[in-house]
Backbone as JSON Lines, residues from 0, in Angstrom:
{"i":0,"aa":"M","n":[20.8,198.97,-16.94],"ca":[19.9,199.11,-18.05],"c":[18.57,198.5,-17.64]}
{"i":1,"aa":"T","n":[17.48,199.15,-17.93],"ca":[16.15,198.67,-17.62],"c":[15.5,198.16,-18.89]}
{"i":2,"aa":"R","n":[14.88,197.0,-18.79],"ca":[14.21,196.43,-19.95],"c":[12.74,196.29,-19.61]}
{"i":3,"aa":"T","n":[11.86,196.78,-20.46],"ca":[10.43,196.69,-20.24],"c":[9.88,195.53,-21.04]}
{"i":4,"aa":"V","n":[9.11,194.66,-20.36],"ca":[8.48,193.53,-21.02],"c":[6.99,193.77,-21.0]}
{"i":5,"aa":"P","n":[6.31,193.65,-22.15],"ca":[4.86,193.88,-22.17],"c":[4.17,192.93,-21.2]}
{"i":6,"aa":"A","n":[3.09,193.4,-20.55],"ca":[2.35,192.61,-19.57],"c":[1.69,191.39,-20.2]}
{"i":7,"aa":"S","n":[1.45,191.39,-21.5],"ca":[0.78,190.28,-22.14],"c":[1.69,189.08,-22.37]}
{"i":8,"aa":"V","n":[2.97,189.22,-22.08],"ca":[3.9,188.11,-22.25],"c":[3.99,187.36,-20.93]}
{"i":9,"aa":"P","n":[3.54,186.07,-20.9],"ca":[3.59,185.34,-19.65],"c":[5.02,184.98,-19.28]}
{"i":10,"aa":"P","n":[5.32,184.9,-17.98],"ca":[6.67,184.51,-17.57],"c":[6.94,183.07,-17.97]}
{"i":11,"aa":"T","n":[8.18,182.78,-18.21],"ca":[8.56,181.44,-18.64],"c":[9.3,180.73,-17.51]}
{"i":12,"aa":"S","n":[9.1,179.43,-17.42],"ca":[9.81,178.67,-16.4],"c":[10.99,177.92,-17.0]}
{"i":13,"aa":"T","n":[11.21,178.08,-18.3],"ca":[12.32,177.43,-18.98],"c":[13.6,178.17,-18.63]}
{"i":14,"aa":"P","n":[14.64,177.46,-18.2],"ca":[15.9,178.15,-17.89],"c":[16.49,178.77,-19.15]}
{"i":15,"aa":"P","n":[17.19,179.88,-19.01],"ca":[17.78,180.53,-20.18],"c":[18.85,179.64,-20.81]}
{"i":16,"aa":"T","n":[18.97,179.77,-22.11],"ca":[20.0,179.03,-22.85],"c":[21.31,179.78,-22.75]}
{"i":17,"aa":"A","n":[22.35,179.18,-23.28],"ca":[23.69,179.77,-23.2],"c":[23.77,181.11,-23.92]}
{"i":18,"aa":"G","n":[22.98,181.33,-24.92],"ca":[23.02,182.58,-25.65],"c":[21.8,182.71,-26.51]}
{"i":19,"aa":"P","n":[21.54,183.89,-27.02],"ca":[20.38,184.08,-27.87],"c":[20.53,183.35,-29.19]}
{"i":20,"aa":"T","n":[19.41,182.91,-29.71],"ca":[19.41,182.24,-31.0],"c":[18.98,183.26,-32.04]}
{"i":21,"aa":"P","n":[19.83,183.52,-33.03],"ca":[19.46,184.53,-34.03],"c":[18.28,184.03,-34.84]}
{"i":22,"aa":"T","n":[17.4,184.98,-35.17],"ca":[16.23,184.63,-35.97],"c":[16.53,184.69,-37.45]}
{"i":23,"aa":"S","n":[17.48,185.52,-37.83],"ca":[17.9,185.56,-39.23],"c":[19.33,186.05,-39.27]}
{"i":24,"aa":"A","n":[20.06,185.59,-40.24],"ca":[21.47,185.98,-40.36],"c":[21.6,187.04,-41.45]}
{"i":25,"aa":"A","n":[22.32,188.09,-41.15],"ca":[22.58,189.11,-42.14],"c":[23.72,188.62,-43.03]}
{"i":26,"aa":"P","n":[23.64,188.91,-44.32],"ca":[24.73,188.47,-45.19],"c":[26.02,189.16,-44.82]}
{"i":27,"aa":"N","n":[27.11,188.44,-44.89],"ca":[28.42,188.97,-44.57],"c":[29.07,189.44,-45.87]}
{"i":28,"aa":"T","n":[28.9,190.73,-46.16],"ca":[29.44,191.27,-47.4],"c":[30.36,192.43,-47.09]}
{"i":29,"aa":"V","n":[31.28,192.67,-47.97],"ca":[32.2,193.79,-47.86],"c":[31.64,194.92,-48.7]}
{"i":30,"aa":"P","n":[31.51,196.11,-48.13],"ca":[30.92,197.21,-48.9],"c":[31.81,197.61,-50.08]}
{"i":31,"aa":"K","n":[31.16,197.94,-51.17],"ca":[31.88,198.39,-52.36],"c":[32.09,199.9,-52.33]}
{"i":32,"aa":"T","n":[31.36,200.58,-51.48],"ca":[31.53,202.02,-51.34],"c":[31.92,202.31,-49.91]}
{"i":33,"aa":"A","n":[32.26,203.52,-49.66],"ca":[32.73,203.9,-48.33],"c":[31.63,203.7,-47.31]}
{"i":34,"aa":"P","n":[31.95,203.02,-46.21],"ca":[30.96,202.9,-45.14],"c":[30.79,204.25,-44.45]}
{"i":35,"aa":"P","n":[29.67,204.44,-43.78],"ca":[29.49,205.74,-43.11],"c":[30.52,205.91,-42.0]}
{"i":36,"aa":"A","n":[31.02,207.1,-41.89],"ca":[32.0,207.4,-40.85],"c":[31.28,207.71,-39.55]}
{"i":37,"aa":"T","n":[31.96,207.5,-38.47],"ca":[31.41,207.82,-37.16],"c":[31.27,209.33,-37.05]}
{"i":38,"aa":"P","n":[30.12,209.82,-36.62],"ca":[29.97,211.27,-36.49],"c":[30.99,211.83,-35.51]}
{"i":39,"aa":"R","n":[31.48,213.0,-35.79],"ca":[32.45,213.65,-34.91],"c":[32.17,215.14,-34.92]}
{"i":40,"aa":"P","n":[32.78,215.85,-33.99],"ca":[32.56,217.3,-33.96],"c":[32.96,217.94,-35.28]}
{"i":41,"aa":"H","n":[32.24,218.97,-35.65],"ca":[32.52,219.69,-36.88],"c":[33.8,220.5,-36.71]}
{"i":42,"aa":"L","n":[34.77,220.28,-37.61],"ca":[36.04,220.99,-37.56],"c":[35.93,222.24,-38.43]}
{"i":43,"aa":"T","n":[36.24,223.39,-37.88],"ca":[36.15,224.62,-38.66],"c":[37.51,225.18,-39.02]}
{"i":44,"aa":"N","n":[38.55,224.75,-38.34],"ca":[39.9,225.21,-38.61],"c":[40.5,224.35,-39.72]}
{"i":45,"aa":"A","n":[40.95,224.96,-40.8],"ca":[41.46,224.21,-41.95],"c":[42.65,223.33,-41.57]}
{"i":46,"aa":"S","n":[43.53,223.82,-40.71],"ca":[44.67,223.01,-40.28],"c":[44.21,221.78,-39.51]}
{"i":47,"aa":"A","n":[43.18,221.93,-38.69],"ca":[42.65,220.8,-37.93],"c":[42.04,219.76,-38.86]}
{"i":48,"aa":"V","n":[41.4,220.2,-39.92],"ca":[40.8,219.27,-40.89],"c":[41.9,218.45,-41.57]}
{"i":49,"aa":"V","n":[42.94,219.11,-42.04],"ca":[44.04,218.41,-42.71],"c":[44.72,217.45,-41.73]}
{"i":50,"aa":"S","n":[44.97,217.9,-40.52],"ca":[45.59,217.03,-39.51],"c":[44.73,215.81,-39.22]}
{"i":51,"aa":"Q","n":[43.43,216.02,-39.06],"ca":[42.53,214.91,-38.76],"c":[42.45,213.94,-39.94]}
{"i":52,"aa":"Y","n":[42.45,214.45,-41.15],"ca":[42.4,213.63,-42.36],"c":[43.57,212.63,-42.36]}
{"i":53,"aa":"Y","n":[44.78,213.14,-42.12],"ca":[45.94,212.25,-42.14],"c":[46.02,211.36,-40.89]}
{"i":54,"aa":"Q","n":[45.48,211.82,-39.79],"ca":[45.41,210.95,-38.61],"c":[44.46,209.79,-38.88]}
{"i":55,"aa":"D","n":[43.33,210.07,-39.53],"ca":[42.39,208.99,-39.89],"c":[43.05,207.97,-40.8]}
{"i":56,"aa":"I","n":[43.84,208.43,-41.74],"ca":[44.53,207.5,-42.65],"c":[45.56,206.68,-41.86]}
{"i":57,"aa":"T","n":[46.33,207.32,-40.99],"ca":[47.3,206.6,-40.16],"c":[46.61,205.56,-39.29]}
{"i":58,"aa":"D","n":[45.41,205.9,-38.79],"ca":[44.64,204.98,-37.95],"c":[43.9,203.92,-38.77]}
{"i":59,"aa":"H","n":[44.05,203.96,-40.07],"ca":[43.35,203.06,-40.99],"c":[41.83,203.23,-40.9]}
{"i":60,"aa":"D","n":[41.39,204.4,-40.5],"ca":[39.96,204.73,-40.47],"c":[39.65,205.44,-41.78]}
{"i":61,"aa":"Y","n":[39.72,204.65,-42.85],"ca":[39.57,205.21,-44.19],"c":[38.19,205.8,-44.43]}
{"i":62,"aa":"A","n":[37.16,205.22,-43.84],"ca":[35.81,205.75,-44.02],"c":[35.72,207.17,-43.45]}
{"i":63,"aa":"A","n":[36.35,207.4,-42.31],"ca":[36.33,208.74,-41.71],"c":[37.11,209.73,-42.57]}
{"i":64,"aa":"A","n":[38.27,209.31,-43.08],"ca":[39.06,210.19,-43.94],"c":[38.32,210.49,-45.24]}
{"i":65,"aa":"W","n":[37.65,209.49,-45.78],"ca":[36.88,209.66,-47.01],"c":[35.76,210.68,-46.76]}
{"i":66,"aa":"A","n":[35.08,210.56,-45.63],"ca":[33.99,211.47,-45.3],"c":[34.5,212.87,-45.0]}
{"i":67,"aa":"L","n":[35.74,212.99,-44.53],"ca":[36.32,214.3,-44.22],"c":[36.8,215.02,-45.47]}
{"i":68,"aa":"G","n":[36.62,214.41,-46.61],"ca":[36.97,215.07,-47.86],"c":[37.8,214.25,-48.8]}
{"i":69,"aa":"G","n":[38.21,213.06,-48.37],"ca":[38.95,212.19,-49.28],"c":[38.18,211.95,-50.57]}
{"i":70,"aa":"S","n":[36.87,211.91,-50.45],"ca":[36.04,211.7,-51.64],"c":[36.17,212.85,-52.64]}
{"i":71,"aa":"H","n":[36.52,214.04,-52.15],"ca":[36.67,215.2,-53.04],"c":[38.05,215.3,-53.65]}
{"i":72,"aa":"I","n":[39.07,214.73,-52.98],"ca":[40.44,214.93,-53.46],"c":[41.1,213.66,-53.96]}
{"i":73,"aa":"A","n":[40.44,212.52,-53.84],"ca":[41.07,211.24,-54.2],"c":[41.26,211.09,-55.7]}
{"i":74,"aa":"G","n":[40.3,211.54,-56.48],"ca":[40.4,211.39,-57.93],"c":[40.18,209.96,-58.39]}
{"i":75,"aa":"T","n":[39.6,209.12,-57.55],"ca":[39.36,207.73,-57.89],"c":[38.24,207.2,-57.01]}
{"i":76,"aa":"T","n":[37.98,205.92,-57.11],"ca":[36.95,205.3,-56.28],"c":[37.48,205.06,-54.87]}
{"i":77,"aa":"Y","n":[36.58,204.85,-53.95],"ca":[36.94,204.57,-52.56],"c":[37.87,203.36,-52.47]}
{"i":78,"aa":"D","n":[37.51,202.25,-53.13],"ca":[38.31,201.04,-53.03],"c":[39.72,201.24,-53.57]}
{"i":79,"aa":"R","n":[39.87,201.94,-54.66],"ca":[41.21,202.19,-55.22],"c":[42.0,203.15,-54.33]}
{"i":80,"aa":"W","n":[41.3,204.12,-53.77],"ca":[41.95,205.07,-52.88],"c":[42.49,204.35,-51.65]}
{"i":81,"aa":"V","n":[41.7,203.48,-51.04],"ca":[42.15,202.71,-49.88],"c":[43.32,201.82,-50.26]}
{"i":82,"aa":"A","n":[43.23,201.16,-51.41],"ca":[44.32,200.29,-51.87],"c":[45.62,201.07,-52.04]}
{"i":83,"aa":"G","n":[45.53,202.35,-52.36],"ca":[46.71,203.19,-52.51],"c":[47.49,203.37,-51.22]}
{"i":84,"aa":"F","n":[46.88,203.09,-50.08],"ca":[47.55,203.21,-48.79],"c":[48.02,201.87,-48.26]}
{"i":85,"aa":"A","n":[47.98,200.84,-49.08],"ca":[48.33,199.49,-48.64],"c":[49.74,199.39,-48.07]}
{"i":86,"aa":"T","n":[50.67,200.18,-48.58],"ca":[52.05,200.11,-48.09],"c":[52.42,201.29,-47.19]}
{"i":87,"aa":"T","n":[51.42,202.07,-46.79],"ca":[51.66,203.21,-45.9],"c":[51.48,202.77,-44.46]}
{"i":88,"aa":"Q","n":[52.56,202.88,-43.69],"ca":[52.5,202.52,-42.27],"c":[51.9,203.65,-41.45]}
{"i":89,"aa":"N","n":[52.41,204.88,-41.67],"ca":[51.84,206.04,-40.99],"c":[52.22,207.3,-41.73]}
{"i":90,"aa":"I","n":[51.53,208.36,-41.4],"ca":[51.77,209.67,-42.01],"c":[51.97,210.67,-40.89]}
{"i":91,"aa":"T","n":[53.05,211.44,-40.99],"ca":[53.36,212.47,-40.02],"c":[53.37,213.81,-40.74]}
{"i":92,"aa":"L","n":[52.69,214.79,-40.17],"ca":[52.72,216.13,-40.75],"c":[53.95,216.85,-40.24]}
{"i":93,"aa":"G","n":[54.74,217.37,-41.18],"ca":[55.94,218.1,-40.8],"c":[55.62,219.53,-40.48]}
{"i":94,"aa":"T","n":[55.07,220.25,-41.42],"ca":[54.7,221.65,-41.2],"c":[53.33,221.89,-41.82]}
{"i":95,"aa":"I","n":[52.61,222.75,-41.18],"ca":[51.32,223.19,-41.72],"c":[51.32,224.71,-41.64]}
{"i":96,"aa":"S","n":[51.04,225.34,-42.76],"ca":[50.94,226.78,-42.82],"c":[49.53,227.14,-43.27]}
{"i":97,"aa":"A","n":[48.83,227.9,-42.46],"ca":[47.46,228.29,-42.81],"c":[47.48,229.62,-43.55]}
{"i":98,"aa":"F","n":[46.69,229.7,-44.58],"ca":[46.52,230.92,-45.36],"c":[45.05,231.28,-45.31]}
{"i":99,"aa":"G","n":[44.67,232.01,-44.29],"ca":[43.26,232.33,-44.1],"c":[42.54,231.16,-43.46]}
{"i":100,"aa":"A","n":[41.24,231.22,-43.47],"ca":[40.43,230.21,-42.8],"c":[40.22,228.96,-43.63]}
{"i":101,"aa":"S","n":[40.53,229.02,-44.93],"ca":[40.17,227.89,-45.78],"c":[41.32,227.24,-46.54]}
{"i":102,"aa":"R","n":[42.53,227.8,-46.49],"ca":[43.64,227.21,-47.24],"c":[44.79,226.85,-46.32]}
{"i":103,"aa":"V","n":[45.39,225.7,-46.63],"ca":[46.51,225.2,-45.83],"c":[47.57,224.64,-46.77]}
{"i":104,"aa":"H","n":[48.82,224.87,-46.43],"ca":[49.94,224.21,-47.1],"c":[50.54,223.25,-46.08]}
{"i":105,"aa":"A","n":[50.79,222.02,-46.5],"ca":[51.34,221.03,-45.56],"c":[52.44,220.22,-46.22]}
{"i":106,"aa":"V","n":[53.42,219.86,-45.42],"ca":[54.46,218.91,-45.81],"c":[54.21,217.68,-44.95]}
{"i":107,"aa":"L","n":[54.2,216.52,-45.6],"ca":[53.95,215.31,-44.84],"c":[54.94,214.23,-45.21]}
{"i":108,"aa":"Y","n":[55.15,213.35,-44.24],"ca":[56.09,212.25,-44.37],"c":[55.33,210.95,-44.22]}
{"i":109,"aa":"A","n":[55.38,210.14,-45.25],"ca":[54.66,208.86,-45.25],"c":[55.67,207.74,-45.1]}
{"i":110,"aa":"T","n":[55.68,207.12,-43.94],"ca":[56.55,205.97,-43.69],"c":[55.87,204.74,-44.28]}
{"i":111,"aa":"Q","n":[56.61,204.03,-45.11],"ca":[56.08,202.85,-45.78],"c":[56.33,201.6,-44.93]}
{"i":112,"aa":"T","n":[55.61,200.54,-45.23],"ca":[55.75,199.31,-44.45],"c":[57.14,198.69,-44.57]}
{"i":113,"aa":"D","n":[57.88,199.04,-45.63],"ca":[59.25,198.52,-45.77],"c":[60.29,199.44,-45.12]}
{"i":114,"aa":"G","n":[59.82,200.48,-44.41],"ca":[60.71,201.39,-43.71],"c":[61.14,202.61,-44.49]}
{"i":115,"aa":"T","n":[60.87,202.66,-45.79],"ca":[61.25,203.83,-46.58],"c":[60.32,205.0,-46.24]}
{"i":116,"aa":"L","n":[60.8,206.19,-46.57],"ca":[60.06,207.4,-46.28],"c":[59.81,208.16,-47.57]}
{"i":117,"aa":"K","n":[58.56,208.55,-47.78],"ca":[58.18,209.38,-48.93],"c":[57.73,210.73,-48.37]}
{"i":118,"aa":"T","n":[58.16,211.79,-49.03],"ca":[57.8,213.14,-48.6],"c":[56.88,213.76,-49.65]}
{"i":119,"aa":"Y","n":[55.84,214.42,-49.18],"ca":[54.86,215.07,-50.05],"c":[54.65,216.5,-49.56]}
{"i":120,"aa":"A","n":[54.26,217.36,-50.47],"ca":[53.86,218.73,-50.13],"c":[52.58,219.02,-50.89]}
{"i":121,"aa":"G","n":[51.73,219.81,-50.26],"ca":[50.48,220.1,-50.94],"c":[49.74,221.26,-50.35]}
{"i":122,"aa":"D","n":[48.83,221.77,-51.16],"ca":[47.94,222.83,-50.74],"c":[46.54,222.24,-50.67]}
{"i":123,"aa":"Y","n":[45.83,222.57,-49.61],"ca":[44.51,222.02,-49.35],"c":[43.52,223.16,-49.18]}
{"i":124,"aa":"T","n":[42.32,222.95,-49.68],"ca":[41.24,223.91,-49.5],"c":[40.15,223.24,-48.68]}
{"i":125,"aa":"V","n":[39.7,223.92,-47.65],"ca":[38.68,223.41,-46.74],"c":[37.48,224.33,-46.78]}
{"i":126,"aa":"A","n":[36.3,223.74,-46.85],"ca":[35.06,224.51,-46.78],"c":[34.06,223.73,-45.94]}
{"i":127,"aa":"D","n":[33.41,224.42,-45.04],"ca":[32.4,223.81,-44.17],"c":[32.92,222.57,-43.45]}
{"i":128,"aa":"G","n":[34.18,222.62,-43.03],"ca":[34.75,221.55,-42.22],"c":[35.21,220.31,-42.96]}
{"i":129,"aa":"I","n":[35.26,220.34,-44.3],"ca":[35.77,219.2,-45.07],"c":[36.71,219.67,-46.17]}
{"i":130,"aa":"L","n":[37.58,218.75,-46.59],"ca":[38.47,219.05,-47.71],"c":[37.65,219.09,-48.99]}
{"i":131,"aa":"V","n":[37.82,220.16,-49.75],"ca":[37.1,220.27,-51.03],"c":[38.05,220.35,-52.22]}
{"i":132,"aa":"G","n":[39.33,220.51,-51.94],"ca":[40.31,220.56,-53.02],"c":[41.71,220.36,-52.47]}
{"i":133,"aa":"A","n":[42.58,219.85,-53.33],"ca":[43.97,219.64,-52.93],"c":[44.85,219.53,-54.16]}
{"i":134,"aa":"S","n":[46.06,219.99,-54.01],"ca":[47.1,219.82,-55.02],"c":[48.31,219.3,-54.27]}
{"i":135,"aa":"I","n":[48.58,218.0,-54.4],"ca":[49.63,217.34,-53.64],"c":[50.64,216.71,-54.6]}
{"i":136,"aa":"H","n":[51.93,216.83,-54.27],"ca":[52.94,216.18,-55.11],"c":[54.04,215.59,-54.22]}
{"i":137,"aa":"Q","n":[54.63,214.52,-54.73],"ca":[55.72,213.86,-54.0],"c":[56.99,214.67,-54.23]}
{"i":138,"aa":"T","n":[57.72,214.96,-53.15],"ca":[58.96,215.74,-53.27],"c":[60.19,214.87,-53.1]}
{"i":139,"aa":"S","n":[60.06,213.71,-52.49],"ca":[61.18,212.76,-52.4],"c":[60.68,211.39,-52.04]}
């Protein structure tokens, strides 16, 4: 990495300190809304969107899942939605059936932190690479 120093800054003979001294401290706060998700390639395949959504939840990357459409299908605030996954260890997609470019039916298995398994089935609608609608119900 190359660093450019303006010519008007005279060189210093003071030895460097152990680390930089911060000039101001940013407040350490927890966001009340979803933090921005890391940009990723635009997904156009509805099955890929649903798969990525549940992978983000399994990875505890809730901001990415929220940005991928969780905000459209959660039916609640970001904080409550995240809290709803507190006992979810991971989610595995059993079957995904695509109905055209924008609709998907999926069966998923949510392993809980206590080892129990919950099964869900749902229909998802994807538009412009994000979830825009869903009808999900627990089957067992």
